[in-house]
mmCIF file of N, CA and C in Angstrom:
data_model
loop_
_atom_site.group_PDB
_atom_site.id
_atom_site.type_symbol
_atom_site.label_atom_id
_atom_site.label_comp_id
_atom_site.label_asym_id
_atom_site.label_seq_id
_atom_site.Cartn_x
_atom_site.Cartn_y
_atom_site.Cartn_z
ATOM 1 N N MET J 1 0.310 -1.034 15.742
ATOM 2 C CA MET J 1 0.403 -0.294 14.511
ATOM 3 C C MET J 1 0.437 -1.294 13.345
ATOM 4 N N PRO J 2 -0.325 -1.045 12.288
ATOM 5 C CA PRO J 2 -0.363 -1.977 11.150
ATOM 6 C C PRO J 2 0.968 -2.027 10.400
ATOM 7 N N ARG J 3 1.212 -3.178 9.780
ATOM 8 C CA ARG J 3 2.402 -3.367 8.946
ATOM 9 C C ARG J 3 1.956 -3.420 7.490
ATOM 10 N N TYR J 4 2.681 -2.742 6.642
ATOM 11 C CA TYR J 4 2.374 -2.695 5.220
ATOM 12 C C TYR J 4 3.567 -3.234 4.442
ATOM 13 N N GLU J 5 3.281 -3.939 3.353
ATOM 14 C CA GLU J 5 4.326 -4.543 2.537
ATOM 15 C C GLU J 5 4.488 -3.725 1.254
ATOM 16 N N TYR J 6 5.729 -3.472 0.895
ATOM 17 C CA TYR J 6 6.069 -2.691 -0.285
ATOM 18 C C TYR J 6 7.069 -3.464 -1.135
ATOM 19 N N ARG J 7 7.137 -3.114 -2.427
ATOM 20 C CA ARG J 7 8.138 -3.674 -3.328
ATOM 21 C C ARG J 7 8.821 -2.533 -4.057
ATOM 22 N N CYS J 8 10.143 -2.610 -4.121
ATOM 23 C CA CYS J 8 10.933 -1.611 -4.824
ATOM 24 C C CYS J 8 10.989 -1.984 -6.303
ATOM 25 N N ARG J 9 10.656 -1.040 -7.159
ATOM 26 C CA ARG J 9 10.694 -1.295 -8.599
ATOM 27 C C ARG J 9 12.121 -1.239 -9.142
ATOM 28 N N SER J 10 13.013 -0.568 -8.428
ATOM 29 C CA SER J 10 14.397 -0.445 -8.893
ATOM 30 C C SER J 10 15.200 -1.719 -8.645
ATOM 31 N N CYS J 11 15.107 -2.265 -7.411
ATOM 32 C CA CYS J 11 15.928 -3.439 -7.065
ATOM 33 C C CYS J 11 15.096 -4.695 -6.815
ATOM 34 N N ASP J 12 13.767 -4.597 -6.940
ATOM 35 C CA ASP J 12 12.840 -5.719 -6.757
ATOM 36 C C ASP J 12 12.848 -6.275 -5.337
ATOM 37 N N ASN J 13 13.302 -5.490 -4.377
ATOM 38 C CA ASN J 13 13.320 -5.885 -2.969
ATOM 39 C C ASN J 13 11.914 -5.721 -2.377
ATOM 40 N N THR J 14 11.474 -6.679 -1.585
ATOM 41 C CA THR J 14 10.201 -6.581 -0.877
ATOM 42 C C THR J 14 10.502 -6.316 0.590
ATOM 43 N N PHE J 15 9.793 -5.338 1.182
ATOM 44 C CA PHE J 15 10.049 -4.968 2.569
ATOM 45 C C PHE J 15 8.750 -4.548 3.238
ATOM 46 N N GLU J 16 8.761 -4.522 4.573
ATOM 47 C CA GLU J 16 7.593 -4.137 5.357
ATOM 48 C C GLU J 16 7.905 -2.901 6.186
ATOM 49 N N LEU J 17 6.872 -2.096 6.420
ATOM 50 C CA LEU J 17 6.981 -0.935 7.287
ATOM 51 C C LEU J 17 5.806 -0.916 8.256
ATOM 52 N N SER J 18 6.071 -0.558 9.497
ATOM 53 C CA SER J 18 5.004 -0.321 10.465
ATOM 54 C C SER J 18 4.736 1.176 10.458
ATOM 55 N N ARG J 19 3.493 1.530 10.168
ATOM 56 C CA ARG J 19 3.138 2.949 10.137
ATOM 57 C C ARG J 19 1.655 3.098 10.396
ATOM 58 N N PRO J 20 1.232 4.277 10.824
ATOM 59 C CA PRO J 20 -0.197 4.502 11.072
ATOM 60 C C PRO J 20 -1.009 4.338 9.787
ATOM 61 N N MET J 21 -2.269 3.975 9.928
ATOM 62 C CA MET J 21 -3.133 3.783 8.764
ATOM 63 C C MET J 21 -3.221 5.059 7.925
ATOM 64 N N ALA J 22 -3.178 6.211 8.560
ATOM 65 C CA ALA J 22 -3.257 7.481 7.846
ATOM 66 C C ALA J 22 -2.069 7.681 6.911
ATOM 67 N N GLU J 23 -0.970 6.972 7.153
ATOM 68 C CA GLU J 23 0.224 7.100 6.320
ATOM 69 C C GLU J 23 0.423 5.907 5.395
ATOM 70 N N SER J 24 -0.565 5.042 5.267
ATOM 71 C CA SER J 24 -0.400 3.819 4.478
ATOM 72 C C SER J 24 -0.144 4.102 3.003
ATOM 73 N N SER J 25 -0.649 5.193 2.473
ATOM 74 C CA SER J 25 -0.466 5.521 1.059
ATOM 75 C C SER J 25 0.691 6.481 0.823
ATOM 76 N N ALA J 26 1.353 6.908 1.886
ATOM 77 C CA ALA J 26 2.484 7.832 1.745
ATOM 78 C C ALA J 26 3.649 7.119 1.070
ATOM 79 N N PRO J 27 4.463 7.845 0.317
ATOM 80 C CA PRO J 27 5.626 7.225 -0.332
ATOM 81 C C PRO J 27 6.545 6.565 0.692
ATOM 82 N N ALA J 28 7.163 5.467 0.276
ATOM 83 C CA ALA J 28 8.075 4.737 1.156
ATOM 84 C C ALA J 28 9.353 4.439 0.387
ATOM 85 N N SER J 29 10.494 4.704 0.992
ATOM 86 C CA SER J 29 11.780 4.376 0.375
ATOM 87 C C SER J 29 12.183 2.975 0.786
ATOM 88 N N CYS J 30 12.794 2.237 -0.135
ATOM 89 C CA CYS J 30 13.253 0.884 0.192
ATOM 90 C C CYS J 30 14.518 0.981 1.047
ATOM 91 N N PRO J 31 14.888 -0.103 1.726
ATOM 92 C CA PRO J 31 16.078 -0.090 2.581
ATOM 93 C C PRO J 31 17.364 0.271 1.827
ATOM 94 N N ALA J 32 17.386 0.060 0.506
ATOM 95 C CA ALA J 32 18.568 0.407 -0.290
ATOM 96 C C ALA J 32 18.566 1.881 -0.698
ATOM 97 N N GLY J 33 17.494 2.610 -0.342
ATOM 98 C CA GLY J 33 17.432 4.044 -0.614
ATOM 99 C C GLY J 33 16.696 4.445 -1.878
ATOM 100 N N HIS J 34 16.123 3.506 -2.607
ATOM 101 C CA HIS J 34 15.369 3.835 -3.822
ATOM 102 C C HIS J 34 13.986 4.370 -3.446
ATOM 103 N N ASP J 35 13.482 5.294 -4.262
ATOM 104 C CA ASP J 35 12.172 5.892 -3.983
ATOM 105 C C ASP J 35 11.048 5.338 -4.841
ATOM 106 N N ASP J 36 11.359 4.543 -5.866
ATOM 107 C CA ASP J 36 10.338 4.016 -6.762
ATOM 108 C C ASP J 36 9.765 2.718 -6.184
ATOM 109 N N THR J 37 8.817 2.849 -5.250
ATOM 110 C CA THR J 37 8.232 1.691 -4.578
ATOM 111 C C THR J 37 6.725 1.664 -4.796
ATOM 112 N N VAL J 38 6.151 0.488 -4.594
ATOM 113 C CA VAL J 38 4.711 0.315 -4.721
ATOM 114 C C VAL J 38 4.226 -0.488 -3.518
ATOM 115 N N LYS J 39 3.079 -0.084 -2.970
ATOM 116 C CA LYS J 39 2.485 -0.808 -1.841
ATOM 117 C C LYS J 39 1.789 -2.049 -2.381
ATOM 118 N N LEU J 40 2.044 -3.190 -1.754
ATOM 119 C CA LEU J 40 1.457 -4.457 -2.184
ATOM 120 C C LEU J 40 0.141 -4.700 -1.468
ATOM 121 N N LEU J 41 -0.740 -5.415 -2.122
ATOM 122 C CA LEU J 41 -2.005 -5.809 -1.513
ATOM 123 C C LEU J 41 -1.744 -6.971 -0.579
ATOM 124 N N SER J 42 -2.114 -6.825 0.665
ATOM 125 C CA SER J 42 -1.904 -7.876 1.655
ATOM 126 C C SER J 42 -3.223 -8.563 1.956
ATOM 127 N N ALA J 43 -3.207 -9.876 1.939
ATOM 128 C CA ALA J 43 -4.381 -10.657 2.304
ATOM 129 C C ALA J 43 -4.178 -11.181 3.717
ATOM 130 N N VAL J 44 -5.159 -10.961 4.554
ATOM 131 C CA VAL J 44 -5.076 -11.404 5.936
ATOM 132 C C VAL J 44 -6.058 -12.540 6.134
ATOM 133 N N ALA J 45 -5.577 -13.648 6.654
ATOM 134 C CA ALA J 45 -6.437 -14.788 6.942
ATOM 135 C C ALA J 45 -6.656 -14.859 8.444
ATOM 136 N N VAL J 46 -7.905 -14.901 8.840
ATOM 137 C CA VAL J 46 -8.243 -15.003 10.251
ATOM 138 C C VAL J 46 -9.024 -16.297 10.429
ATOM 139 N N GLY J 47 -8.585 -17.115 11.348
ATOM 140 C CA GLY J 47 -9.267 -18.386 11.544
ATOM 141 C C GLY J 47 -9.434 -18.683 13.012
ATOM 142 N N GLY J 48 -10.027 -19.822 13.285
ATOM 143 C CA GLY J 48 -10.221 -20.233 14.672
ATOM 144 C C GLY J 48 -11.579 -19.810 15.171
ATOM 145 N N THR J 49 -11.808 -20.104 16.431
ATOM 146 C CA THR J 49 -13.067 -19.736 17.064
ATOM 147 C C THR J 49 -12.765 -19.066 18.377
ATOM 148 N N SER J 50 -13.731 -18.365 18.874
ATOM 149 C CA SER J 50 -13.605 -17.756 20.188
ATOM 150 C C SER J 50 -14.774 -18.216 21.039
ATOM 151 N N ALA J 51 -14.653 -18.067 22.329
ATOM 152 C CA ALA J 51 -15.689 -18.534 23.241
ATOM 153 C C ALA J 51 -17.006 -17.807 23.017
ATOM 154 N N GLY J 52 -16.965 -16.575 22.516
ATOM 155 C CA GLY J 52 -18.179 -15.796 22.337
ATOM 156 C C GLY J 52 -18.801 -15.920 20.969
ATOM 157 N N SER J 53 -18.242 -16.739 20.089
ATOM 158 C CA SER J 53 -18.786 -16.810 18.741
ATOM 159 C C SER J 53 -20.040 -17.686 18.706
ATOM 160 N N ALA J 54 -20.899 -17.377 17.753
ATOM 161 C CA ALA J 54 -22.149 -18.124 17.606
ATOM 162 C C ALA J 54 -21.872 -19.477 16.970
ATOM 163 N N PRO J 55 -22.637 -20.502 17.325
ATOM 164 C CA PRO J 55 -22.436 -21.816 16.709
ATOM 165 C C PRO J 55 -22.844 -21.800 15.243
ATOM 166 N N ALA J 56 -22.259 -22.680 14.459
ATOM 167 C CA ALA J 56 -22.588 -22.791 13.043
ATOM 168 C C ALA J 56 -23.995 -23.364 12.908
ATOM 169 N N PRO J 57 -24.744 -22.910 11.894
ATOM 170 C CA PRO J 57 -26.095 -23.438 11.707
ATOM 171 C C PRO J 57 -26.046 -24.912 11.329
ATOM 172 N N SER J 58 -27.048 -25.657 11.764
ATOM 173 C CA SER J 58 -27.083 -27.080 11.443
ATOM 174 C C SER J 58 -27.640 -27.273 10.043
ATOM 175 N N ALA J 59 -27.277 -28.378 9.417
ATOM 176 C CA ALA J 59 -27.735 -28.662 8.063
ATOM 177 C C ALA J 59 -29.157 -29.231 8.046
ATOM 178 N N GLY J 60 -29.714 -29.559 9.212
ATOM 179 C CA GLY J 60 -30.984 -30.250 9.283
ATOM 180 C C GLY J 60 -32.208 -29.383 9.168
ATOM 181 N N GLY J 61 -32.078 -28.107 9.014
ATOM 182 C CA GLY J 61 -33.280 -27.298 8.853
ATOM 183 C C GLY J 61 -33.319 -26.164 9.847
ATOM 184 N N GLY J 62 -34.512 -25.811 10.247
ATOM 185 C CA GLY J 62 -34.669 -24.641 11.081
ATOM 186 C C GLY J 62 -35.204 -23.501 10.241
ATOM 187 N N GLY J 63 -35.370 -22.358 10.829
ATOM 188 C CA GLY J 63 -35.938 -21.228 10.116
ATOM 189 C C GLY J 63 -34.905 -20.436 9.353
ATOM 190 N N GLY J 64 -35.397 -19.599 8.464
ATOM 191 C CA GLY J 64 -34.538 -18.668 7.734
ATOM 192 C C GLY J 64 -33.837 -19.305 6.569
ATOM 193 N N GLY J 65 -33.288 -18.470 5.718
ATOM 194 C CA GLY J 65 -32.542 -18.938 4.568
ATOM 195 C C GLY J 65 -33.436 -19.530 3.522
ATOM 196 N N GLY J 66 -32.934 -20.434 2.740
ATOM 197 C CA GLY J 66 -33.724 -21.057 1.697
ATOM 198 C C GLY J 66 -33.834 -20.172 0.472
ATOM 199 N N CYS J 67 -34.523 -20.656 -0.515
ATOM 200 C CA CYS J 67 -34.590 -19.932 -1.781
ATOM 201 C C CYS J 67 -35.526 -18.736 -1.738
ATOM 202 N N CYS J 68 -36.482 -18.710 -0.814
ATOM 203 C CA CYS J 68 -37.422 -17.588 -0.728
ATOM 204 C C CYS J 68 -37.486 -16.995 0.668
ATOM 205 N N GLY J 69 -36.352 -16.898 1.324
ATOM 206 C CA GLY J 69 -36.341 -16.302 2.643
ATOM 207 C C GLY J 69 -36.946 -17.194 3.714
ATOM 208 N N GLY J 70 -36.874 -18.497 3.587
ATOM 209 C CA GLY J 70 -37.353 -19.383 4.625
ATOM 210 C C GLY J 70 -38.268 -20.473 4.092
ATOM 211 N N GLY J 71 -38.882 -20.253 2.973
ATOM 212 C CA GLY J 71 -39.753 -21.270 2.410
ATOM 213 C C GLY J 71 -39.169 -21.789 1.109
ATOM 214 N N CYS J 72 -39.690 -22.895 0.641
ATOM 215 C CA CYS J 72 -39.203 -23.451 -0.610
ATOM 216 C C CYS J 72 -40.183 -23.063 -1.710
ATOM 217 N N CYS J 73 -39.669 -22.622 -2.845
ATOM 218 C CA CYS J 73 -40.507 -22.123 -3.925
ATOM 219 C C CYS J 73 -40.913 -23.193 -4.913
ATOM 220 N N GLY J 74 -40.649 -24.434 -4.621
ATOM 221 C CA GLY J 74 -40.825 -25.580 -5.466
ATOM 222 C C GLY J 74 -41.884 -25.558 -6.438
#
């Protein structure tokens, strides 16, 4: 279940809740009991590689890309 971060406007407390995605925008009370809360934007960083991932393209050339879809417009 996803975790969402909220901030209480009354006491400035930041807290997290685990709830279904369908309830992510539902009102949330802070642990101190205040109802004036706002959901914070969370940035998720994903890194690393997996065995099934494609290799990075080499800098030495090959097909595709470029300024005109594979050719140089020089």
